[in-house]
Amino acid sequence: MTRRRFIASALASTALARFSILAQEAAGKVRLSLGDAASRTVPLDYLGFSYETTELSNPAFFAADNQELVSLFRGLSPQGVLRLGGNSSEFCWWHETSADHPPELPASAHGDTNWMPHKFVAIEPAAIDHLKEFLDATGWNAIYGLNLGTGTPEGDAAEAAYVARRLGPRLLYFQIGNEPDLYRNPSNGLRPRDWTFDTYLAQWLAFARAVLARVPSARFGGPDVASNPDWVVQFAQQAPKELPGKIVACTGHYYAEGPPDSPRTTIARLLAADPRVAREVPRCIHAAEQAGLVYRMAEGNSCYRGGKPGLSNAFCSALWAADYLLELASFGCVGVNLHGGGARQIRLALGGHLPGEQLAPGAAGLAAQGSFYTPIAGNRENGFSARPVFYGMKLAGLFAGGRMRPVHLDGSAVNGSAWAAEMPGGATRLVLINKDPQQRLDISIRTTDAARVWKLEASALTATSDVTLAGAQFKPETAWQPEREEDLSSKDGEVQLPLEPASAAALFFPGSI
């Protein structure tokens, strides 16, 4: 493990590395030590967004002249990954010529109990042309989802041929189908109740082979499941043998909480440790690596079904995102795509539902700015802005290109976490997250070196605005730059760092101390 939470009783002491954090025996005090051995490398393109495929129905959205959106993508990362998929990908059809027509609408696509789209949306070549220009402008690459749920091998192959030709090296790989482990559920209804992994894999391979017939260089990721790690393991064990050299990644989804209208979906639960992550993600990564593949969390966020107002769009989501993304990096996950986009697209993808709109006064007006969990809110007409979760992603992205270092803790019961990375050139970076809404952490770091500090702050866990990183906000009209860097000098061989309640900090040390 490369990370330990501050929660629970004091942990056993371990041998100190050259970097140590000491604390007095009092509430809110902890002791950190870093191991010498760096392990997993955090890829430069670790950060990413996930959008519904229906965003492509407006070719002007992902376009190079959508300058505010381009600016925010680049502000998050100079080389991230845009994933296009979601529920709506199963109800999009490729409209290249007048001879193309949508598939037949499934009988299940109606009624309040069905949470899949109830109509088809056309994707046309102009959208892919603009997407290529958008990717070039941002420096990002793409994962492109094809329609398994209602599509045909021939239709997917035609779409894939155009996408591959236009995107070229900007296309990382195709995914075929979205959350196929849920197809048999009544709320989905895309396959009969006897649907299994074996029947899924047979169909997936038929579609993949049709794509390869048109695009011999095509690469694939899968199975892009909602929540069933067994499918990831089975996919890693079986699919690459059928298509040697053509499958490069295993993919899955993760939503920390939900549904939005459940009384159990709370800030306290969001910020608590989820044992599923530590139990299942390493298992998926191991299965992928055994097959020579990588694992990517291709879709997820704080709360499924569009997010919950007051939680998904609040500062608590920033602390959750930073912690979650760094936890996955410590296991060897190669990237995380947090889902978002416009409320209209998410509502369409959920069969006309957006439960968060009913939860608070003004929620419907908030939804006009975007889905509740989207990292980037807004539209071309009214402009775009970074939501709090965007800031948490940026904090985690400070480790991109570095190698995670083991962290061991010994301290009192405080809801927080600590992460460390060895950066190229030997510098050390540390991220400390205090998720406790009331208790401050007073941290002493034994070192003779000084450090720079960026703090991630807001007025409260529930704050939905005025979030800052290093005293600065992300604004699409200007390139982000830190405005308030604190210098921590060493005194008597120690550096003192107070970490306020509900805040986080990044520490930059010039060497491996």
Coordinates of C-alpha atoms in Angstrom, one line a residue:
M1 CA 0.0 0.0 0.0
T2 CA 1.3 3.5 -0.8
R3 CA -1.2 5.3 1.4
R4 CA -2.8 5.0 4.8
R5 CA -5.7 7.0 6.2
F6 CA -5.5 8.9 9.4
I7 CA -8.7 7.2 10.6
A8 CA -8.8 4.3 13.0
S9 CA -6.5 3.6 15.9
A10 CA -2.8 4.3 15.9
L11 CA -0.8 2.2 13.4
A12 CA 2.3 0.3 14.1
S13 CA 5.5 2.3 13.7
T14 CA 7.7 1.6 10.7
A15 CA 11.3 2.5 9.8
L16 CA 11.6 6.2 8.9
A17 CA 12.7 7.1 5.4
R18 CA 14.6 10.3 4.7
F19 CA 11.3 12.2 4.9
S20 CA 9.4 12.1 8.2
I21 CA 6.5 13.9 9.6
L22 CA 6.3 14.0 13.4
A23 CA 3.5 14.9 15.7
Q24 CA 2.8 15.4 19.4
E25 CA 0.5 13.0 21.2
A26 CA -2.6 15.1 20.9
A27 CA -5.8 15.1 18.9
G28 CA -5.3 16.1 15.3
K29 CA -1.6 15.1 15.4
V30 CA -0.2 12.4 13.1
R31 CA 3.2 10.9 12.3
L32 CA 4.1 10.2 8.7
S33 CA 7.0 8.4 7.2
L34 CA 7.8 7.8 3.6
G35 CA 9.4 4.6 2.3
D36 CA 12.4 4.9 0.0
A37 CA 11.1 2.6 -2.7
A38 CA 9.1 4.4 -5.4
S39 CA 6.7 2.1 -7.2
R40 CA 3.8 2.9 -9.6
T41 CA 4.3 5.6 -12.1
V42 CA 1.4 8.0 -12.6
P43 CA 1.0 8.5 -16.4
L44 CA 1.2 12.0 -17.8
D45 CA -2.3 11.5 -19.2
Y46 CA -3.8 10.2 -16.0
L47 CA -6.5 12.8 -15.8
G48 CA -9.6 12.7 -18.0
F49 CA -13.2 13.6 -18.5
S50 CA -16.1 11.3 -19.6
Y51 CA -19.0 12.7 -21.7
E52 CA -22.1 11.2 -23.1
T53 CA -21.8 10.5 -26.8
T54 CA -24.8 12.7 -27.4
E55 CA -22.6 15.7 -26.9
L56 CA -21.5 15.0 -30.4
S57 CA -25.0 15.7 -31.7
N58 CA -23.9 19.4 -31.5
P59 CA -20.7 19.5 -33.6
A60 CA -19.9 23.0 -32.2
F61 CA -19.4 21.6 -28.6
F62 CA -16.2 19.7 -29.0
A63 CA -14.7 22.2 -31.5
A64 CA -11.4 24.1 -31.6
D65 CA -13.2 27.5 -31.6
N66 CA -15.0 26.6 -28.3
Q67 CA -12.2 28.5 -26.7
E68 CA -13.4 28.5 -23.1
L69 CA -13.8 24.7 -23.1
V70 CA -10.4 24.2 -24.7
S71 CA -8.9 26.5 -22.0
L72 CA -10.4 24.5 -19.1
F73 CA -9.3 21.2 -20.6
R74 CA -5.8 22.5 -21.0
G75 CA -5.9 24.0 -17.5
L76 CA -6.7 20.6 -16.0
S77 CA -3.9 18.8 -18.0
P78 CA -1.8 19.4 -21.1
Q79 CA -2.4 15.8 -22.2
G80 CA -5.5 14.3 -20.8
V81 CA -8.0 11.7 -22.1
L82 CA -11.5 12.4 -23.3
R83 CA -13.8 9.4 -23.1
L84 CA -17.1 9.5 -25.1
G85 CA -19.7 6.9 -24.2
G86 CA -22.2 6.5 -21.4
N87 CA -25.8 5.2 -21.7
S88 CA -26.4 7.4 -24.7
S89 CA -23.8 5.6 -26.7
E90 CA -26.2 2.7 -26.9
F91 CA -28.8 4.9 -28.5
C92 CA -26.6 6.9 -31.0
W93 CA -26.5 6.0 -34.6
W94 CA -24.0 6.8 -37.4
H95 CA -25.5 9.1 -40.0
E96 CA -23.0 9.4 -42.8
T97 CA -25.2 9.2 -45.9
S98 CA -28.9 9.6 -46.7
A99 CA -29.0 5.8 -46.9
D100 CA -28.3 5.4 -43.2
H101 CA -31.2 5.0 -40.8
P102 CA -31.5 4.5 -37.0
P103 CA -32.0 1.0 -35.6
E104 CA -35.3 -0.1 -34.4
L105 CA -36.2 1.2 -30.9
P106 CA -36.2 -1.6 -28.3
A107 CA -39.5 -2.4 -26.7
S108 CA -38.0 -1.6 -23.3
A109 CA -37.3 2.1 -24.2
H110 CA -40.2 3.7 -22.5
G111 CA -41.8 4.3 -19.1
D112 CA -40.6 5.7 -15.8
T113 CA -38.9 2.4 -14.7
N114 CA -36.5 2.4 -17.7
W115 CA -33.4 4.4 -17.1
M116 CA -32.0 4.2 -20.6
P117 CA -32.6 6.7 -23.4
H118 CA -36.0 6.5 -25.0
K119 CA -35.0 7.9 -28.4
F120 CA -32.1 7.7 -30.9
V121 CA -29.6 10.5 -31.6
A122 CA -27.7 10.8 -34.9
I123 CA -23.9 11.4 -34.9
E124 CA -22.7 12.9 -38.2
P125 CA -19.2 13.2 -39.7
A126 CA -19.0 16.9 -39.0
A127 CA -18.9 16.2 -35.3
I128 CA -15.9 13.9 -35.7
D129 CA -14.1 16.5 -37.9
H130 CA -14.6 19.1 -35.1
L131 CA -13.6 16.6 -32.4
K132 CA -10.3 16.1 -34.1
E133 CA -9.6 19.8 -34.1
F134 CA -10.7 20.1 -30.5
L135 CA -8.3 17.3 -29.5
D136 CA -5.5 19.0 -31.4
A137 CA -6.3 22.3 -29.6
T138 CA -6.3 20.8 -26.2
G139 CA -3.4 18.2 -26.6
W140 CA -5.8 15.5 -25.4
N141 CA -6.5 12.0 -26.8
A142 CA -9.8 10.1 -27.0
I143 CA -11.5 6.8 -26.1
Y144 CA -14.5 6.4 -28.4
G145 CA -17.5 4.3 -27.4
L146 CA -19.4 2.3 -30.0
N147 CA -23.0 1.0 -29.8
L148 CA -23.4 -2.6 -28.7
G149 CA -26.8 -2.3 -27.1
T150 CA -28.9 -1.4 -30.1
G151 CA -26.2 -1.2 -32.9
T152 CA -25.1 -3.6 -35.5
P153 CA -21.6 -4.8 -36.4
E154 CA -21.9 -3.2 -39.8
G155 CA -23.0 0.1 -38.4
D156 CA -20.3 0.2 -35.8
A157 CA -17.7 -0.7 -38.3
A158 CA -18.7 2.2 -40.6
E159 CA -18.6 4.6 -37.7
A160 CA -15.3 3.3 -36.5
A161 CA -13.7 3.6 -39.9
Y162 CA -14.5 7.3 -40.1
V163 CA -13.5 8.0 -36.5
A164 CA -10.2 6.1 -36.9
R165 CA -9.4 7.9 -40.2
R166 CA -10.1 11.4 -38.8
L167 CA -8.8 11.1 -35.3
G168 CA -5.6 9.2 -36.3
P169 CA -3.1 8.9 -33.4
R170 CA -5.5 11.0 -31.2
L171 CA -7.7 7.8 -30.9
L172 CA -6.4 5.6 -28.1
Y173 CA -8.9 2.8 -28.5
F174 CA -12.5 1.9 -29.1
Q175 CA -14.9 0.6 -26.4
I176 CA -17.9 -1.4 -27.6
G177 CA -20.9 -1.2 -25.3
N178 CA -21.5 0.7 -22.0
E179 CA -22.1 -1.1 -18.7
P180 CA -23.1 -4.4 -20.4
D181 CA -23.3 -6.1 -17.0
L182 CA -26.5 -4.2 -16.5
Y183 CA -28.2 -5.0 -19.8
R184 CA -30.3 -7.8 -18.2
N185 CA -31.7 -5.5 -15.5
P186 CA -35.3 -4.3 -15.9
S187 CA -34.2 -0.7 -15.6
N188 CA -32.0 -1.3 -18.7
G189 CA -33.7 -3.9 -20.8
L190 CA -31.2 -4.2 -23.7
R191 CA -30.9 -7.9 -23.3
P192 CA -33.0 -10.8 -21.8
R193 CA -32.7 -12.0 -18.3
D194 CA -30.5 -14.9 -19.2
W195 CA -27.8 -12.5 -20.4
T196 CA -24.3 -13.6 -19.2
F197 CA -20.7 -12.7 -19.6
D198 CA -20.3 -15.6 -22.2
T199 CA -23.1 -14.3 -24.4
Y200 CA -21.8 -10.8 -24.0
L201 CA -18.3 -11.8 -25.0
A202 CA -19.5 -13.6 -28.1
Q203 CA -21.4 -10.6 -29.3
W204 CA -18.6 -8.2 -28.4
L205 CA -16.1 -10.2 -30.5
A206 CA -18.5 -10.2 -33.4
F207 CA -18.6 -6.4 -33.3
A208 CA -14.9 -6.1 -32.8
R209 CA -14.1 -8.4 -35.7
A210 CA -16.4 -6.3 -37.9
V211 CA -14.5 -3.2 -36.9
L212 CA -11.2 -4.8 -37.6
A213 CA -12.3 -5.8 -41.0
R214 CA -12.7 -2.1 -41.8
V215 CA -10.0 -0.8 -39.5
P216 CA -7.1 -3.4 -39.2
S217 CA -5.2 -1.1 -36.9
A218 CA -8.1 -0.7 -34.4
R219 CA -7.4 -1.2 -30.7
F220 CA -10.0 -1.9 -28.0
G221 CA -10.7 -1.6 -24.3
G222 CA -13.4 -3.3 -22.3
P223 CA -15.7 -4.5 -20.8
D224 CA -16.5 -1.0 -19.4
V225 CA -18.7 -2.5 -16.7
A226 CA -20.8 -0.6 -14.2
S227 CA -19.9 -2.5 -11.0
N228 CA -19.0 -6.2 -11.7
P229 CA -15.3 -6.8 -11.3
D230 CA -15.8 -10.5 -12.2
W231 CA -16.5 -9.3 -15.8
V232 CA -13.2 -7.4 -15.9
V233 CA -11.3 -10.4 -14.7
Q234 CA -13.0 -12.7 -17.2
F235 CA -12.5 -10.2 -20.0
A236 CA -8.8 -9.9 -19.3
Q237 CA -8.5 -13.7 -19.2
Q238 CA -10.5 -14.5 -22.4
A239 CA -10.8 -11.6 -24.8
P240 CA -7.1 -11.0 -25.6
K241 CA -6.7 -14.7 -26.6
E242 CA -9.4 -14.2 -29.3
L243 CA -7.9 -11.0 -30.7
P244 CA -4.2 -11.1 -30.0
G245 CA -2.5 -7.7 -29.9
K246 CA -5.8 -5.8 -30.5
I247 CA -7.0 -5.3 -26.9
V248 CA -4.9 -2.9 -24.9
A249 CA -7.0 -2.0 -21.8
C250 CA -9.5 -3.2 -19.3
T251 CA -12.1 -0.6 -18.2
G252 CA -14.7 -0.2 -15.5
H253 CA -16.9 2.4 -13.8
Y254 CA -17.1 3.6 -10.2
Y255 CA -19.7 5.9 -8.5
A256 CA -19.0 6.5 -4.9
E257 CA -22.6 7.2 -3.8
G258 CA -26.2 7.1 -5.1
P259 CA -28.9 7.4 -6.0
P260 CA -29.2 11.2 -5.4
D261 CA -32.6 10.9 -3.7
S262 CA -31.5 8.3 -1.2
P263 CA -31.1 9.7 2.4
R264 CA -28.0 7.6 2.7
T265 CA -26.2 9.7 0.0
T266 CA -24.5 12.1 2.3
I267 CA -21.3 14.1 2.5
A268 CA -20.1 12.0 5.5
R269 CA -20.5 8.8 3.5
L270 CA -18.8 10.3 0.4
L271 CA -15.7 11.3 2.5
A272 CA -15.5 8.0 4.3
A273 CA -13.3 5.1 3.1
D274 CA -15.0 2.7 0.7
P275 CA -13.5 -0.8 1.2
R276 CA -14.7 -1.8 -2.3
V277 CA -12.0 0.3 -3.9
A278 CA -9.1 -1.2 -2.0
R279 CA -10.6 -4.7 -2.5
E280 CA -11.7 -4.7 -6.1
V281 CA -9.4 -2.2 -8.0
P282 CA -6.1 -4.1 -7.3
R283 CA -7.8 -7.3 -8.4
C284 CA -8.9 -5.7 -11.7
I285 CA -5.4 -4.2 -12.3
H286 CA -3.7 -7.6 -11.5
A287 CA -6.0 -9.4 -14.0
A288 CA -5.2 -6.8 -16.7
E289 CA -1.5 -6.9 -16.1
Q290 CA -1.4 -10.7 -16.2
A291 CA -2.8 -10.3 -19.8
G292 CA -0.4 -7.5 -20.7
L293 CA -3.1 -4.9 -20.5
V294 CA -3.7 -1.7 -18.4
Y295 CA -6.7 -0.8 -16.3
R296 CA -8.5 2.6 -16.6
M297 CA -11.5 3.8 -14.6
A298 CA -13.3 5.1 -17.7
E299 CA -16.4 6.6 -16.1
G300 CA -17.4 7.6 -12.6
N301 CA -18.0 10.4 -10.1
S302 CA -19.3 11.2 -6.6
C303 CA -22.9 10.1 -7.1
Y304 CA -24.6 8.3 -10.0
R305 CA -27.7 9.4 -12.0
G306 CA -26.4 12.9 -12.6
G307 CA -25.1 13.7 -9.1
K308 CA -26.7 15.3 -6.0
P309 CA -26.9 19.0 -5.6
G310 CA -25.1 20.2 -2.4
L311 CA -22.8 17.2 -2.6
S312 CA -21.6 16.6 -6.2
N313 CA -21.2 20.3 -6.9
A314 CA -19.8 21.2 -3.5
F315 CA -16.3 21.4 -2.1
C316 CA -16.5 18.0 -0.5
S317 CA -16.4 16.5 -4.0
A318 CA -13.0 18.2 -4.5
L319 CA -11.5 16.5 -1.5
W320 CA -13.1 13.2 -2.4
A321 CA -11.8 13.4 -6.0
A322 CA -8.2 14.2 -5.0
D323 CA -8.2 11.3 -2.5
Y324 CA -9.9 8.8 -4.8
L325 CA -7.7 9.6 -7.9
L326 CA -4.5 9.3 -5.8
E327 CA -5.7 6.0 -4.3
L328 CA -6.2 4.5 -7.7
A329 CA -2.8 5.8 -8.9
S330 CA -1.2 4.1 -6.0
F331 CA -2.7 0.8 -7.1
G332 CA -1.4 1.2 -10.7
C333 CA -4.6 2.5 -12.4
V334 CA -3.4 4.3 -15.6
G335 CA -6.2 6.9 -15.6
V336 CA -9.5 8.2 -14.3
N337 CA -12.3 9.8 -16.3
L338 CA -14.9 11.7 -14.2
H339 CA -18.3 11.9 -16.0
G340 CA -20.1 15.1 -16.7
G341 CA -21.6 17.3 -19.3
G342 CA -24.9 19.1 -19.8
A343 CA -28.0 18.2 -17.8
R344 CA -30.0 17.8 -21.0
Q345 CA -27.6 15.1 -22.2
I346 CA -27.5 13.3 -18.8
R347 CA -31.3 13.5 -18.5
L348 CA -31.7 12.0 -22.0
A349 CA -29.2 9.2 -21.1
L350 CA -31.3 8.4 -18.1
G351 CA -34.6 8.0 -19.9
G352 CA -35.8 11.5 -19.1
H353 CA -34.8 11.3 -15.4
L354 CA -32.6 13.7 -13.4
P355 CA -33.6 13.0 -9.8
G356 CA -31.3 15.7 -8.3
E357 CA -33.6 18.4 -9.8
Q358 CA -36.3 17.5 -7.2
L359 CA -34.1 17.6 -4.2
A360 CA -33.6 21.3 -3.4
P361 CA -35.0 24.7 -4.2
G362 CA -33.2 26.1 -7.2
A363 CA -31.9 22.7 -8.3
A364 CA -33.6 22.9 -11.6
G365 CA -32.0 26.3 -12.3
L366 CA -28.6 24.8 -11.3
A367 CA -29.1 22.0 -13.7
A368 CA -29.4 24.6 -16.5
Q369 CA -25.7 25.1 -16.0
G370 CA -24.9 21.4 -16.3
S371 CA -25.3 18.1 -14.6
F372 CA -24.7 18.3 -10.8
Y373 CA -21.5 16.2 -10.9
T374 CA -19.9 17.7 -14.0
P375 CA -16.4 19.0 -13.5
I376 CA -17.0 21.7 -16.1
A377 CA -20.4 23.5 -16.0
G378 CA -21.9 25.8 -18.6
N379 CA -22.4 26.0 -22.4
R380 CA -21.2 28.0 -25.4
E381 CA -23.9 30.6 -25.1
N382 CA -23.3 31.5 -21.4
G383 CA -19.7 30.4 -20.9
F384 CA -18.0 27.6 -18.9
S385 CA -16.7 27.4 -15.4
A386 CA -14.8 24.9 -13.2
R387 CA -16.8 23.2 -10.5
P388 CA -15.2 22.2 -7.2
V389 CA -14.5 18.6 -8.3
F390 CA -12.3 20.1 -11.1
Y391 CA -10.0 21.5 -8.4
G392 CA -9.6 18.1 -6.7
M393 CA -8.7 16.5 -10.0
K394 CA -6.0 19.2 -10.6
L395 CA -4.6 18.6 -7.1
A396 CA -4.2 14.9 -7.9
G397 CA -2.7 15.7 -11.3
L398 CA 0.3 17.3 -9.6
F399 CA 1.6 13.7 -9.3
A400 CA 1.5 13.1 -13.1
G401 CA 4.8 11.8 -14.3
G402 CA 5.9 10.9 -10.8
R403 CA 6.3 7.6 -9.0
M404 CA 4.2 6.9 -5.9
R405 CA 6.1 6.5 -2.7
P406 CA 4.9 4.4 0.3
V407 CA 3.4 6.4 3.1
H408 CA 3.0 5.1 6.6
L409 CA 1.0 6.9 9.3
D410 CA 0.9 6.8 13.1
G411 CA -1.6 9.1 14.6
S412 CA -5.0 9.9 16.0
A413 CA -8.4 9.4 14.5
V414 CA -8.8 12.1 11.9
N415 CA -10.5 11.7 8.6
G416 CA -7.7 12.4 6.2
S417 CA -5.1 10.9 3.9
A418 CA -1.6 11.4 2.7
W419 CA 0.1 10.7 -0.6
A420 CA 3.7 11.1 -1.8
A421 CA 5.5 10.9 -5.2
E422 CA 9.0 11.1 -6.4
M423 CA 9.1 13.3 -9.4
P424 CA 11.5 13.3 -12.4
G425 CA 14.7 14.8 -11.3
G426 CA 14.4 13.6 -7.7
A427 CA 12.0 16.2 -6.3
T428 CA 9.4 15.1 -3.7
R429 CA 5.7 16.0 -3.7
L430 CA 3.3 15.4 -0.9
V431 CA -0.5 15.8 -0.9
L432 CA -2.3 16.0 2.5
I433 CA -6.1 15.9 2.7
N434 CA -8.0 16.9 5.9
K435 CA -11.7 15.9 5.4
D436 CA -12.6 16.5 9.0
P437 CA -15.0 19.5 9.0
Q438 CA -13.9 20.7 12.5
Q439 CA -10.5 19.5 13.5
R440 CA -7.2 21.0 12.3
L441 CA -4.1 19.0 11.7
D442 CA -0.8 20.5 13.0
I443 CA 2.0 18.7 11.2
S444 CA 5.7 18.8 11.8
I445 CA 8.0 17.7 9.0
R446 CA 11.6 16.8 9.9
T447 CA 13.8 18.2 7.2
T448 CA 16.4 20.9 6.8
D449 CA 14.9 21.8 3.3
A450 CA 12.3 24.5 2.7
A451 CA 9.1 23.7 0.8
R452 CA 6.5 25.5 -1.3
V453 CA 2.8 24.9 -0.4
W454 CA -0.3 25.2 -2.4
K455 CA -3.5 25.0 -0.4
L456 CA -6.9 23.8 -1.7
E457 CA -9.5 25.7 0.2
A458 CA -13.1 26.8 0.5
S459 CA -15.3 28.2 3.2
A460 CA -16.9 24.8 4.0
L461 CA -17.5 21.3 2.7
T462 CA -20.8 22.5 1.3
A463 CA -19.4 25.5 -0.5
T464 CA -20.3 25.5 -4.2
S465 CA -18.2 28.6 -5.2
D466 CA -15.1 30.5 -4.2
V467 CA -12.9 27.4 -4.3
T468 CA -9.2 28.2 -4.7
L469 CA -6.0 26.3 -5.3
A470 CA -2.9 28.2 -4.3
G471 CA -5.2 31.2 -3.9
A472 CA -6.3 31.2 -7.5
Q473 CA -9.4 30.1 -9.4
F474 CA -9.7 28.5 -12.8
K475 CA -11.1 31.0 -15.3
P476 CA -11.4 30.1 -18.9
E477 CA -10.4 33.5 -20.2
T478 CA -6.9 33.3 -18.6
A479 CA -4.3 30.6 -18.1
W480 CA -4.3 29.4 -14.5
Q481 CA -1.3 30.4 -12.3
P482 CA -0.8 30.0 -8.6
E483 CA -1.3 33.3 -6.8
R484 CA -0.5 32.4 -3.2
E485 CA 2.4 30.1 -2.6
E486 CA 3.5 29.7 1.0
D487 CA 7.1 29.1 1.8
L488 CA 7.8 26.8 4.7
S489 CA 11.2 27.3 6.2
S490 CA 13.0 24.8 8.4
K491 CA 13.5 25.7 12.0
D492 CA 15.5 23.4 14.3
G493 CA 15.3 20.7 11.6
E494 CA 11.6 20.8 11.2
V495 CA 8.9 22.5 9.0
Q496 CA 5.6 23.3 10.6
L497 CA 2.4 22.9 8.5
P498 CA -1.1 23.6 10.0
L499 CA -3.8 22.0 7.8
E500 CA -7.2 23.6 8.4
P501 CA -10.4 21.6 8.6
A502 CA -11.9 20.7 5.3
S503 CA -8.9 21.5 3.2
A504 CA -5.9 20.0 1.4
A505 CA -2.4 21.0 0.6
A506 CA 0.4 20.1 -1.9
L507 CA 3.9 20.4 -0.7
F508 CA 6.8 20.7 -3.1
F509 CA 10.3 19.8 -1.9
P510 CA 13.2 20.4 -4.4
G511 CA 14.9 17.1 -3.7
S512 CA 14.4 13.6 -2.4
I513 CA 14.6 14.5 1.3

